[in-house]
PDB file of C-alpha atoms in Angstrom:
ATOM      1  CA  THR A 617     184.426  26.627  72.294  1.00  0.00           C
ATOM      2  CA  SER A 618     181.796  27.674  75.283  1.00  0.00           C
ATOM      3  CA  SER A 619     178.144  25.691  75.185  1.00  0.00           C
ATOM      4  CA  SER A 620     176.804  27.995  76.874  1.00  0.00           C
ATOM      5  CA  HIS A 621     174.797  29.528  73.997  1.00  0.00           C
ATOM      6  CA  ILE A 622     172.805  26.002  74.218  1.00  0.00           C
ATOM      7  CA  PHE A 623     171.636  26.567  77.237  1.00  0.00           C
ATOM      8  CA  GLN A 624     168.177  26.207  77.580  1.00  0.00           C
ATOM      9  CA  ASP A 625     166.533  26.267  81.417  1.00  0.00           C
ATOM     10  CA  ILE A 626     163.934  23.751  81.571  1.00  0.00           C
ATOM     11  CA  THR A 627     163.329  24.244  85.069  1.00  0.00           C
ATOM     12  CA  PHE A 628     159.738  25.448  84.836  1.00  0.00           C
ATOM     13  CA  ASP A 629     158.653  22.877  81.757  1.00  0.00           C
ATOM     14  CA  HIS A 630     155.877  20.314  82.645  1.00  0.00           C
ATOM     15  CA  ARG A 631     157.450  17.077  80.796  1.00  0.00           C
ATOM     16  CA  PHE A 632     160.300  17.553  83.579  1.00  0.00           C
ATOM     17  CA  ALA A 633     158.773  18.312  87.054  1.00  0.00           C
ATOM     18  CA  GLY A 634     159.564  15.042  88.877  1.00  0.00           C
ATOM     19  CA  MET A 635     163.873  15.611  88.080  1.00  0.00           C
ATOM     20  CA  PHE A 636     164.498  18.755  90.343  1.00  0.00           C
ATOM     21  CA  GLY A 637     163.480  16.521  93.782  1.00  0.00           C
ATOM     22  CA  LEU A 638     162.685  13.128  95.219  1.00  0.00           C
ATOM     23  CA  THR A 639     159.595  11.668  93.997  1.00  0.00           C
ATOM     24  CA  GLU A 640     157.098   9.718  96.808  1.00  0.00           C
ATOM     25  CA  SER A 641     158.126   6.165  94.931  1.00  0.00           C
ATOM     26  CA  ASP A 642     161.972   7.487  95.266  1.00  0.00           C
ATOM     27  CA  VAL A 643     161.505   7.507  99.207  1.00  0.00           C
ATOM     28  CA  ARG A 644     159.431   5.306  99.267  1.00  0.00           C
ATOM     29  CA  GLN A 645     161.911   2.839  98.102  1.00  0.00           C
ATOM     30  CA  ALA A 646     164.745   4.498 100.305  1.00  0.00           C
ATOM     31  CA  LEU A 647     162.513   3.828 103.039  1.00  0.00           C
ATOM     32  CA  GLN A 648     162.449  -0.075 102.087  1.00  0.00           C
ATOM     33  CA  THR A 649     165.958   0.001 101.592  1.00  0.00           C
ATOM     34  CA  ILE A 650     166.645   1.351 105.107  1.00  0.00           C
ATOM     35  CA  PHE A 651     164.038  -0.272 106.807  1.00  0.00           C
ATOM     36  CA  PRO A 652     163.535  -3.828 104.855  1.00  0.00           C
ATOM     37  CA  ARG A 653     161.234  -5.591 107.976  1.00  0.00           C
ATOM     38  CA  ASN A 654     160.275  -2.713 109.436  1.00  0.00           C
ATOM     39  CA  GLU A 655     156.819  -0.880 107.947  1.00  0.00           C
ATOM     40  CA  LYS A 656     155.893   1.253 110.964  1.00  0.00           C
ATOM     41  CA  ALA A 657     158.911   2.778 110.944  1.00  0.00           C
ATOM     42  CA  GLN A 658     158.840   3.605 107.002  1.00  0.00           C
ATOM     43  CA  GLN A 659     155.361   4.980 107.116  1.00  0.00           C
ATOM     44  CA  GLU A 660     156.407   6.845 109.918  1.00  0.00           C
ATOM     45  CA  LYS A 661     159.417   8.641 108.276  1.00  0.00           C
ATOM     46  CA  LEU A 662     157.722   8.779 105.420  1.00  0.00           C
ATOM     47  CA  GLU A 663     154.607  11.418 107.178  1.00  0.00           C
ATOM     48  CA  ARG A 664     157.484  12.950 108.937  1.00  0.00           C
ATOM     49  CA  MET A 665     159.415  14.197 105.578  1.00  0.00           C
ATOM     50  CA  ARG A 666     156.323  15.096 103.829  1.00  0.00           C
ATOM     51  CA  THR A 667     155.595  17.209 106.844  1.00  0.00           C
ATOM     52  CA  MET A 668     159.662  18.775 106.402  1.00  0.00           C
ATOM     53  CA  PHE A 669     160.659  18.168 102.891  1.00  0.00           C
ATOM     54  CA  TYR A 670     157.574  17.582 100.406  1.00  0.00           C
ATOM     55  CA  GLY A 671     155.221  20.163  98.703  1.00  0.00           C
ATOM     56  CA  TYR A 672     157.466  21.585  95.730  1.00  0.00           C
ATOM     57  CA  ARG A 673     156.417  21.874  92.375  1.00  0.00           C
ATOM     58  CA  PHE A 674     158.085  23.457  89.590  1.00  0.00           C
ATOM     59  CA  SER A 675     155.333  23.701  87.053  1.00  0.00           C
ATOM     60  CA  ASN A 676     151.565  24.874  87.531  1.00  0.00           C
ATOM     61  CA  ASP A 677     150.757  22.590  84.355  1.00  0.00           C
ATOM     62  CA  SER A 678     151.923  19.425  86.573  1.00  0.00           C
ATOM     63  CA  ASP A 679     150.925  17.708  89.241  1.00  0.00           C
ATOM     64  CA  ILE A 680     153.895  16.111  89.897  1.00  0.00           C
ATOM     65  CA  THR A 681     155.238  17.408  94.012  1.00  0.00           C
ATOM     66  CA  VAL A 682     158.837  16.645  95.118  1.00  0.00           C
ATOM     67  CA  PHE A 683     160.765  16.049  98.194  1.00  0.00           C
ATOM     68  CA  ASN A 684     163.642  18.797  98.568  1.00  0.00           C
ATOM     69  CA  THR A 685     165.952  16.360  97.961  1.00  0.00           C
ATOM     70  CA  THR A 686     169.281  18.118 100.124  1.00  0.00           C
ATOM     71  CA  THR A 687     167.214  18.120 103.142  1.00  0.00           C
ATOM     72  CA  ALA A 688     165.471  14.341 102.203  1.00  0.00           C
ATOM     73  CA  MET A 689     168.713  12.612 101.469  1.00  0.00           C
ATOM     74  CA  GLU A 690     170.175  14.400 105.128  1.00  0.00           C
ATOM     75  CA  TYR A 691     167.423  12.598 106.659  1.00  0.00           C
ATOM     76  CA  LEU A 692     167.105   9.581 105.245  1.00  0.00           C
ATOM     77  CA  ARG A 693     171.316   9.398 105.934  1.00  0.00           C
ATOM     78  CA  VAL A 694     171.222  10.334 109.773  1.00  0.00           C
ATOM     79  CA  SER A 695     167.789   8.284 110.037  1.00  0.00           C
ATOM     80  CA  SER A 696     169.966   4.952 108.531  1.00  0.00           C
ATOM     81  CA  THR A 697     173.289   5.659 110.687  1.00  0.00           C
ATOM     82  CA  MET A 698     171.470   6.122 113.686  1.00  0.00           C
ATOM     83  CA  ASN A 699     168.904   3.938 113.113  1.00  0.00           C
ATOM     84  CA  ILE A 700     165.839   5.934 114.467  1.00  0.00           C
ATOM     85  CA  THR A 701     162.328   4.125 114.502  1.00  0.00           C
TER      86      THR A 701
END
């Protein structure tokens, strides 16, 4: 049998607002892993990422704003392999 009859779109439900992107905490943790002893690089990357990939809000009832997962992860991947500071 198909389970499509139990599907419910939770995208705009405020209880799940942080699940559809990367939170700032997620990005900070990734940057600390990629640049463990370079706080300046961490801060510069975070600021750049805020400008480029941040600002998605899935619920009008939530203050949670997230980063676009796909573009943020690609930026982190490239930054880590190129060791861009």
